[in-house]
Short mmCIF file of C-alpha atoms and ligand atoms in Angstrom, two decimals:
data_model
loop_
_atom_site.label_atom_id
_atom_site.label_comp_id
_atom_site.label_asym_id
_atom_site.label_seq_id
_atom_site.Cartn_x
_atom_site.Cartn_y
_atom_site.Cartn_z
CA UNK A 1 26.79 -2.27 11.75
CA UNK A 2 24.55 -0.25 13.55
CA UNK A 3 21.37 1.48 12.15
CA UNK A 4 18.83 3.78 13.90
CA UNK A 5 15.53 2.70 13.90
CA UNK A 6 11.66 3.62 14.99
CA UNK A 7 11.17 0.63 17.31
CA UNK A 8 7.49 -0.34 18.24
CA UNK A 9 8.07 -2.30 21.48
CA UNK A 10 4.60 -2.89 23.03
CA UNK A 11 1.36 -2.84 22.26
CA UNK A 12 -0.47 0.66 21.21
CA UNK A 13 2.83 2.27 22.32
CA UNK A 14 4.73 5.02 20.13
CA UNK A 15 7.34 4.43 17.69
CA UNK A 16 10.26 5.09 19.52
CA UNK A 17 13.89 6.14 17.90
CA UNK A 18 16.59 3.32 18.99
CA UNK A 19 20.44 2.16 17.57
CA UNK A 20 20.18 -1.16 16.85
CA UNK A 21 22.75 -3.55 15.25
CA UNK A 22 21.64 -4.69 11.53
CA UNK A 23 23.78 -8.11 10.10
CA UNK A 24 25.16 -8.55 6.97
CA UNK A 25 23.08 -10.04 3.97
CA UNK A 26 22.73 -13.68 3.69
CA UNK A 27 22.65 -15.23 0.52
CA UNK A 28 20.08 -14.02 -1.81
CA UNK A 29 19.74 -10.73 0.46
CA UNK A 30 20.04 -6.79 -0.14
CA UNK A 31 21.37 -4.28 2.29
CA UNK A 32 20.03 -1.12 1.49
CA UNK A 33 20.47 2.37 2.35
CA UNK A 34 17.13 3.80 3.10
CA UNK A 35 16.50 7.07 1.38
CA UNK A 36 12.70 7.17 2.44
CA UNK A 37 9.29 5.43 3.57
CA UNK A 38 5.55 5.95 3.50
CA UNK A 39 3.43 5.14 6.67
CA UNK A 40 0.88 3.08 5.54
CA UNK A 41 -2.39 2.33 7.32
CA UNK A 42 -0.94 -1.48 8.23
CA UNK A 43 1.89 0.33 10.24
CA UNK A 44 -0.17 1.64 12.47
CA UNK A 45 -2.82 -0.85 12.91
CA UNK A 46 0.20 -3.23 13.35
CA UNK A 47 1.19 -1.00 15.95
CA UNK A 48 -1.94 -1.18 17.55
CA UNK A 49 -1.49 -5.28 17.33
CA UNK A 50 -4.82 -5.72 15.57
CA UNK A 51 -2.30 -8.21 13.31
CA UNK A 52 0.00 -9.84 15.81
CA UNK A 53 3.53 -9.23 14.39
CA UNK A 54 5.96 -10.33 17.13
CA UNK A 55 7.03 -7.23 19.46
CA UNK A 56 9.91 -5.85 19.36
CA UNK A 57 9.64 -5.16 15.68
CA UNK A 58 10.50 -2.25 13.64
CA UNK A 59 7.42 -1.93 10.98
CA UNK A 60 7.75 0.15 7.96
CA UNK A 61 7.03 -1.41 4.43
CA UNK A 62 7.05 1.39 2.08
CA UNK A 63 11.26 1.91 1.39
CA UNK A 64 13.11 3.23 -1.28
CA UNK A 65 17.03 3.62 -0.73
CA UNK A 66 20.48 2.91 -2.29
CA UNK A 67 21.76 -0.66 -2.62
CA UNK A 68 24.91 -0.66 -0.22
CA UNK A 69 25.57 -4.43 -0.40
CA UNK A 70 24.56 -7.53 -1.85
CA UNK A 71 24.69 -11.13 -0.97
CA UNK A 72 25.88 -14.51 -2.36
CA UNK A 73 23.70 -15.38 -5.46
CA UNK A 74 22.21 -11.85 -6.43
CA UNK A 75 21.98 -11.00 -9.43
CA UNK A 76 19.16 -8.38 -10.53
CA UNK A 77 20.90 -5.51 -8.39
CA UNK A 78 24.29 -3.92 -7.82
CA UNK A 79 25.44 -1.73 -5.04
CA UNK A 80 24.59 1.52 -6.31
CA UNK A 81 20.99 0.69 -7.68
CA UNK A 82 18.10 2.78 -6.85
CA UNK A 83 15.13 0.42 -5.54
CA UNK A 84 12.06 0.69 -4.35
CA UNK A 85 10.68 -2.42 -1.43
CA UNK A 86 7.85 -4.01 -1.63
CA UNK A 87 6.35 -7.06 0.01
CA UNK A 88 7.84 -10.62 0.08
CA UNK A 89 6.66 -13.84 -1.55
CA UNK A 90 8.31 -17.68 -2.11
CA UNK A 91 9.20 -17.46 -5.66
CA UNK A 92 8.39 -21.06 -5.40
CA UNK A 93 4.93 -21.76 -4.60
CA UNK A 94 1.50 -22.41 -7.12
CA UNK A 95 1.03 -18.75 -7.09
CA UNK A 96 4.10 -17.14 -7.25
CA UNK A 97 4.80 -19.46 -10.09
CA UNK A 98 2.01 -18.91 -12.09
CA UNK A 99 2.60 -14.96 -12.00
CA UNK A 100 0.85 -14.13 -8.91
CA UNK A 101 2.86 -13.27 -5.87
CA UNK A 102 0.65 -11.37 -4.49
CA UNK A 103 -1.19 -14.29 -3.27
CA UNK A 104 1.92 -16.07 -2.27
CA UNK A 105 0.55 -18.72 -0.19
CA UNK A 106 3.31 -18.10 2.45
CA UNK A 107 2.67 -14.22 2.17
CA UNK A 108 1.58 -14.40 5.74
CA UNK A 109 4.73 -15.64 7.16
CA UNK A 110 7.05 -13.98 5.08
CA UNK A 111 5.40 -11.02 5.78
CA UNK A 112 3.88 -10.46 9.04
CA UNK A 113 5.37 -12.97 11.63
CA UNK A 114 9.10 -10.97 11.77
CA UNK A 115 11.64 -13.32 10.32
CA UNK A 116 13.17 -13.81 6.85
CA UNK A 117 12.42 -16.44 4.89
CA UNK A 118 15.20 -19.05 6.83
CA UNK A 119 13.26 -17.87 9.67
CA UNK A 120 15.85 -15.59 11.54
CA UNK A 121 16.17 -12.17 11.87
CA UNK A 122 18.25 -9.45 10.54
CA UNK A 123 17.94 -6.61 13.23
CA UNK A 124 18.81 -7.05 16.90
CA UNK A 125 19.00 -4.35 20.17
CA UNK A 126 22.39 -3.81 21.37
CA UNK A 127 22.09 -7.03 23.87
CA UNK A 128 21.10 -8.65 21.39
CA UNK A 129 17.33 -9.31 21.65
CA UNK A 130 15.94 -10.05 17.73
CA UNK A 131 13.64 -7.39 16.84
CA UNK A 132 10.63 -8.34 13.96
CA UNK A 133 10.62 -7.04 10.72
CA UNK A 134 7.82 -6.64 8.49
CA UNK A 135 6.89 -7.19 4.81
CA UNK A 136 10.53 -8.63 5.01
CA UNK A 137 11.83 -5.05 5.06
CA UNK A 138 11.66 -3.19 8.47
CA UNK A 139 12.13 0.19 6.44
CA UNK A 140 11.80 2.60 9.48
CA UNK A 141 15.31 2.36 9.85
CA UNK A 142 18.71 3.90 8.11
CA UNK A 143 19.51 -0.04 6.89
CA UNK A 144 17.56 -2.61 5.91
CA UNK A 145 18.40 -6.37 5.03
CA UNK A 146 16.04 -8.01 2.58
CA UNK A 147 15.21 -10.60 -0.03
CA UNK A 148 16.33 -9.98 -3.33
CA UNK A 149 12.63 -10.82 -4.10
CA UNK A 150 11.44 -7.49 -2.11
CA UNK A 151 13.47 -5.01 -4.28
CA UNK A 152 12.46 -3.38 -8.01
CA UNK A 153 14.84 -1.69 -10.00
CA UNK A 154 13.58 2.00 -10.73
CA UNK A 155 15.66 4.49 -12.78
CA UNK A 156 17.76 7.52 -11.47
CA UNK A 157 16.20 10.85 -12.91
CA UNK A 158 13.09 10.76 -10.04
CA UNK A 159 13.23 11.62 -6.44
CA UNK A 160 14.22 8.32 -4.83
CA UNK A 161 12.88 9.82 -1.75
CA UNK A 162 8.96 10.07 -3.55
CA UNK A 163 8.96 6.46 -5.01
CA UNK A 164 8.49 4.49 -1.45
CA UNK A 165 4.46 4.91 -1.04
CA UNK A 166 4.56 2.87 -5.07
CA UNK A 167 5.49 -0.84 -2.98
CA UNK A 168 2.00 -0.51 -1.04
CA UNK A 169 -0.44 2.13 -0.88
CA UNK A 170 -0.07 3.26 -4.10
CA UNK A 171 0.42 0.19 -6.00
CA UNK A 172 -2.45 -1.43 -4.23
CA UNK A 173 -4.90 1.34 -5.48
CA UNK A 174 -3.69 2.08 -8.70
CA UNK A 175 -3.58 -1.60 -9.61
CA UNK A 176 -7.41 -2.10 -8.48
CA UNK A 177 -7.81 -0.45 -11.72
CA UNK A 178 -4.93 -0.97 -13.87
CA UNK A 179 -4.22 -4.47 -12.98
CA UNK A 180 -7.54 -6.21 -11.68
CA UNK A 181 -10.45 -4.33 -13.16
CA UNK A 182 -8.88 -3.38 -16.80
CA UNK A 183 -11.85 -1.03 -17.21
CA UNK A 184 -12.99 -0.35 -20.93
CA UNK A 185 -12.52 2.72 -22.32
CA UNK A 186 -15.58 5.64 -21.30
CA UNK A 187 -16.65 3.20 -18.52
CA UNK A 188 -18.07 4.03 -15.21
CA UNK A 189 -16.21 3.21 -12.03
CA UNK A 190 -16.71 4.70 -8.31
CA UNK A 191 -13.95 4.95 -5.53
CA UNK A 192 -15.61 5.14 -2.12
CA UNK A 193 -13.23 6.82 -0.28
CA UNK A 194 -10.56 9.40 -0.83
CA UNK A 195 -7.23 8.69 1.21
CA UNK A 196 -4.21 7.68 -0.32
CA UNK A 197 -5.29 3.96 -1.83
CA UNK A 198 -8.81 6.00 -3.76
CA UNK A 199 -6.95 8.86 -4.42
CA UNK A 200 -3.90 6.64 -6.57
CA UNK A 201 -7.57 4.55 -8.20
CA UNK A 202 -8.70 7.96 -9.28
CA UNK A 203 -5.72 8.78 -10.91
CA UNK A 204 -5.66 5.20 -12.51
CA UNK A 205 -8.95 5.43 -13.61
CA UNK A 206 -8.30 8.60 -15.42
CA UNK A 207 -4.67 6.84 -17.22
CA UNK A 208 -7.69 3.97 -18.21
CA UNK A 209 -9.69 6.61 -19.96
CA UNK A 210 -13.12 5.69 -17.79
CA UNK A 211 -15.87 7.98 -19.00
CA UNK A 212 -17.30 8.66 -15.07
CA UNK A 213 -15.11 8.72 -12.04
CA UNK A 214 -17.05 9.13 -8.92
CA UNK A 215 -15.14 10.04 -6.15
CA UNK A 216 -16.94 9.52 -2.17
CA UNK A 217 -16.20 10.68 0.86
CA UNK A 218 -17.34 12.51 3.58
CA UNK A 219 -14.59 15.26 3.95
CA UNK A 220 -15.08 18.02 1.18
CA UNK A 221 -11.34 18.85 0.82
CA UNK A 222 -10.63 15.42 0.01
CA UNK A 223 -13.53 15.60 -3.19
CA UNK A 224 -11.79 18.70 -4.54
CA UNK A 225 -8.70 16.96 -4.26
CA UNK A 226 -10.26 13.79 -6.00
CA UNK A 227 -11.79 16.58 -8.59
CA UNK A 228 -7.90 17.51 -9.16
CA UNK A 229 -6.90 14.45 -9.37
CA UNK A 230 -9.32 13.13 -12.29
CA UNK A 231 -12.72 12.82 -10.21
CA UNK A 232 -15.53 13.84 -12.80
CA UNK A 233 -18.15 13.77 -10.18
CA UNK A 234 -18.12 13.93 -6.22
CA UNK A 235 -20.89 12.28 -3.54
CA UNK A 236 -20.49 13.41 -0.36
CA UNK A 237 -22.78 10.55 1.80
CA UNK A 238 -23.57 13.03 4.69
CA UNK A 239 -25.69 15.20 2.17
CA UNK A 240 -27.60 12.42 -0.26
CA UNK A 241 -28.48 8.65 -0.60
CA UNK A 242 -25.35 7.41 -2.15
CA UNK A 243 -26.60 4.84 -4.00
CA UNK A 244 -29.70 6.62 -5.56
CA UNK A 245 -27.14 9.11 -6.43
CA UNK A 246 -24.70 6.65 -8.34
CA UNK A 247 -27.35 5.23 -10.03
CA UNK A 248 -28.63 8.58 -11.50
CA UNK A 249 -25.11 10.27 -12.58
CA UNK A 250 -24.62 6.48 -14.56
CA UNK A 251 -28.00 6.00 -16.02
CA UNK A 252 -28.70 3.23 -13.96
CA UNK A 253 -25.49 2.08 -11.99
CA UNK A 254 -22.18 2.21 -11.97
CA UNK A 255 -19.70 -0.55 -14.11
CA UNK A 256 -16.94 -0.81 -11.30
CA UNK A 257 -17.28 0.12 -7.64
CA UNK A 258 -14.17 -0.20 -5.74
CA UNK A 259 -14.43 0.02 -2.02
CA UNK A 260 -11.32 1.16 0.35
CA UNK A 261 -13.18 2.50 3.81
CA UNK A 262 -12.89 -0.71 5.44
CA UNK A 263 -16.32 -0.38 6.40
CA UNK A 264 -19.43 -2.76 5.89
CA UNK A 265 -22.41 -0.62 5.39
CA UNK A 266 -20.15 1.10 2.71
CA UNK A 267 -18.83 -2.32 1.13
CA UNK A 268 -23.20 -3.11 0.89
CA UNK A 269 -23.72 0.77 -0.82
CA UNK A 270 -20.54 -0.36 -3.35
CA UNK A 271 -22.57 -3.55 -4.14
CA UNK A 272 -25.59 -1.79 -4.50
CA UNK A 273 -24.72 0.81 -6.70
CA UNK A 274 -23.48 -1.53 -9.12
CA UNK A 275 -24.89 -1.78 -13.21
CA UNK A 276 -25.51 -5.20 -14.69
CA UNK A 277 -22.51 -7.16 -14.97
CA UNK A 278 -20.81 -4.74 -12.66
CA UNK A 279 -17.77 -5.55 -10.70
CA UNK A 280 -17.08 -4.72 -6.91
CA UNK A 281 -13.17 -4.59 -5.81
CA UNK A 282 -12.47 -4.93 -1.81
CA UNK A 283 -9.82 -3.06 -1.03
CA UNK A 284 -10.85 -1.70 2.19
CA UNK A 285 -9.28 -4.69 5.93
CA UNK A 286 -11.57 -4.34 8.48
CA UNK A 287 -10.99 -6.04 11.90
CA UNK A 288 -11.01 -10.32 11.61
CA UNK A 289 -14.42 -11.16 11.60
CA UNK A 290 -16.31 -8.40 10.03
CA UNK A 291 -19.27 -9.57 7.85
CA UNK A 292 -21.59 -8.04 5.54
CA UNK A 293 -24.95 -8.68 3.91
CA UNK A 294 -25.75 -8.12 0.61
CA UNK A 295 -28.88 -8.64 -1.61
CA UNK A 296 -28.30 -12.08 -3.13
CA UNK A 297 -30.47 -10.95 -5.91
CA UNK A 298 -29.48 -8.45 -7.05
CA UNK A 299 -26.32 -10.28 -6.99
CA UNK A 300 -27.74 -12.98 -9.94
CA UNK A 301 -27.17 -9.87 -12.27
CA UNK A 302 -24.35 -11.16 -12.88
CA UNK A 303 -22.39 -9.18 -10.62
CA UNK A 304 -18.82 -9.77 -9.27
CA UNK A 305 -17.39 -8.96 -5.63
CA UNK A 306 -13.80 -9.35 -5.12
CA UNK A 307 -11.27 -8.93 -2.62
CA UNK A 308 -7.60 -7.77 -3.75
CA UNK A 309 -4.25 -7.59 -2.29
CA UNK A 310 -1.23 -5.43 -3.23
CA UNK A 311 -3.27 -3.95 -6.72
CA UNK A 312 -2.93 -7.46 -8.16
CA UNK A 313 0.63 -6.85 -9.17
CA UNK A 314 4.02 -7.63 -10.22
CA UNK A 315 6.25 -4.89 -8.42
CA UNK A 316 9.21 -5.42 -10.64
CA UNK A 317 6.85 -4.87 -13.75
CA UNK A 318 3.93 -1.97 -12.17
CA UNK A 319 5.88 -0.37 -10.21
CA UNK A 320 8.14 1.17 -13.26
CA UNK A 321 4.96 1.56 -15.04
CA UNK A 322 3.73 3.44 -12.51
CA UNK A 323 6.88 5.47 -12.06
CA UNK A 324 6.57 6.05 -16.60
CA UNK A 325 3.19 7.76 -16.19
CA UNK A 326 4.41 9.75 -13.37
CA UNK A 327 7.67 10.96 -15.48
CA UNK A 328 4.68 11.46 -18.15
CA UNK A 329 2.85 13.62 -15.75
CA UNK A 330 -0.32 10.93 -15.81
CA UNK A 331 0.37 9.99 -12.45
CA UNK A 332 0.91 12.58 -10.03
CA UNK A 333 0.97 10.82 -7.19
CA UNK A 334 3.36 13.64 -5.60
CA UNK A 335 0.41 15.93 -4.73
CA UNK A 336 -0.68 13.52 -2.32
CA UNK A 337 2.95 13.87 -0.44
CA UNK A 338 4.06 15.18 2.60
CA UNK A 339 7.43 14.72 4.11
CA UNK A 340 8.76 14.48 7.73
CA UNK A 341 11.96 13.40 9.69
CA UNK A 342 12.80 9.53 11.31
CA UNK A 343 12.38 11.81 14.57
CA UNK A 344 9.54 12.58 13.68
CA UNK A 345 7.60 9.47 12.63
CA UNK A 346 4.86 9.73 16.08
CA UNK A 347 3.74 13.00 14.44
CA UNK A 348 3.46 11.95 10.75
CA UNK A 349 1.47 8.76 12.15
CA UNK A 350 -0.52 11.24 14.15
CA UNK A 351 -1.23 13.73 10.84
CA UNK A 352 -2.23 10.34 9.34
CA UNK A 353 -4.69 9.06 11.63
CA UNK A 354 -6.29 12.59 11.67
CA UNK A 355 -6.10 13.14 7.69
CA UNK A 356 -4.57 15.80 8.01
CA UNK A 357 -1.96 14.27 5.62
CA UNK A 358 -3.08 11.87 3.10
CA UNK A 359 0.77 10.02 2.41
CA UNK A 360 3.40 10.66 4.52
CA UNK A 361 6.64 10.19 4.10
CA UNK A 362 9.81 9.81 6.29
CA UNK A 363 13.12 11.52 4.48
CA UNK A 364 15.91 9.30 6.05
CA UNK A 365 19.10 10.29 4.22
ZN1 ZN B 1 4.86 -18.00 -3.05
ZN1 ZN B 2 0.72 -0.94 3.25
#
């Protein structure tokens, strides 16, 4: 069948809106109907080539859609079935059986070098050239073929459209709270920036009941937003030392710092503004390479720096959770929405860039 697709063909180059032909699912696979996807920051830096996924390759890794078809061997959908996609992993290796597929140790090939798992690919152009996908999904497109092991279940009575953004973005910075840090209640944590990733740690932070939420940034709109959101303080860096700051609105510094700029000098302030016994969370990919330097002791405090990928979570178990608090209004990860057409995916990457929109979303059917 055929399915039209935002195609990135070369490097730095805009998405570009293409028919290409889309096979039927293998065993173990899903077609699915894509309703809607988020544009994460990956996309585009993918896009760029920073991470060299194979070109041609339609990106995308934020889907939600219909289940139109199913393969040999499926069992935990039925055409029909709302799902959400999220990223691939084995099922098979240390990790992924001991509860963490996250840290797949094949997550780099399933996800990021353009083939499915039997190492072939799903989406073609018309003369048949095989065209990458990514995360397993390729979700900038009206049909998508993936593992069974991409897709969660989620229930009928929300916008299927909305729920995309919960396989990455989302899910990565709710679960630096919910799933990694599992802060005690009245606790002290700080989110050092405010885009989409912060923003959904903010709101988690509230759900955990923490006591101070420290939202930082540089733009002001963004604090109020974070202030909306569940912020109980805001630090804007351009107008006071950050980590003098921290350290005075916590009596001394902060219990959790989580850090999602991508940026070194700001990874050193998270470290620094850190209590006793504190915990740092990485959220933030900078280019390969990057280092930082940190005091090693102040470190002996007994302090913790971590790195995390995809919140630390089970998609088939958060993301539901995540979609409960949202039905409970605890989660309103909505306000950070703004939708746009498949036609217009080189302007919604544009309003990202610029922040002029913190999540957006493609409506696709
Ligand atoms: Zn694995
Ligand atoms: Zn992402």
């Amino acid at each position: 069948m055929l399915t039209k697709a935002a195609v990135t063909n070369g490097k730095g180059d805009p998405f570009k809106i293409e028919s290409l032909k889309v096979d039927e699912p293998k065993a173990g696979e899903v077609l699915v109907r894509i309703v809607g996807v988020g544009i994460c920051h990956t996309d585009l830096i993918v896009r760029d080539q920073y991470y060299p996924v194979p070109l041609p390759a339609v990106l995308g890794h934020e889907g939600s859609g219909v289940v139109e078809k199913i393969g040999d061997g499926v069992t935990t959908v039925v055409p029909g079935d709302h799902v959400v996609l999220s990223f691939a992993s084995c099922g098979t290796c240390k990790s992924c059986m001991t509860g963490r597929p996250y840290a797949c140790q094949t997550f780099y090939e399933l996800n990021f070098t353009g083939t499915m798992q039997d190492g072939t690919c799903r989406i073609h152009k018309e003369d048949g050239t095989d065209v990458s996908n990514f995360f397993g999904q390729a979700s900038f497109s009206e049909y998508a073929v993936v593992s069974e092991r991409n897709v969660v279940n989620v229930p009928k009575d929300v916008p299927l459209e909305l729920l995309g953004p919960l396989g990455c973005g989302i899910q990565t910075g709710s679960g630096a709270v919910l799933n990694k840090l599992k802060p005690e209640i009245g606790s002290s944590i700080v989110v050092f920036g405010s885009g989409s990733v912060g923003l959904s740690a903010i709101m988690a932070a509230k759900v955990a009941s923490c006591g101070t939420i420290i939202a930082v940034d540089v733009q002001e709109s963004r604090l109020e937003f974070a202030k909306e959101l569940g912020a109980t303080h805001t630090i804007n860096p351009k107008n006071v030392n950050v980590v003098e700051e921290i350290q005075a609105i916590t009596g001394g510094g902060a219990d959790y710092t989580i850090e999602t700029t991508s940026r070194p000098e700001v990874l050193r302030q998270a470290v620094d503004s850190l209590a006793t016994l504190g915990t740092t969370v990485i959220i933030g990919a900078p280019a390969l390479g990057t280092e930082v330097s940190l005091d090693v002791n102040t470190i002996l405090f007994e302090k913790k720096v971590t790195g995390l990928l995809l919140g630390s979570s089970i998609p088939q178990i958060f993301i539901p959770q995540l979609i409960g608090l949202y039905k409970e209004g605890k989660f309103p990860f909505d306000k950070l929405v703004k939708y746009y057409t498949l036609d217009q995916i080189n302007q919604a990457a544009d309003d990202s860039e610029s922040g002029v929109t913190i999540k957006p979303i493609l409506k696709i059917s």
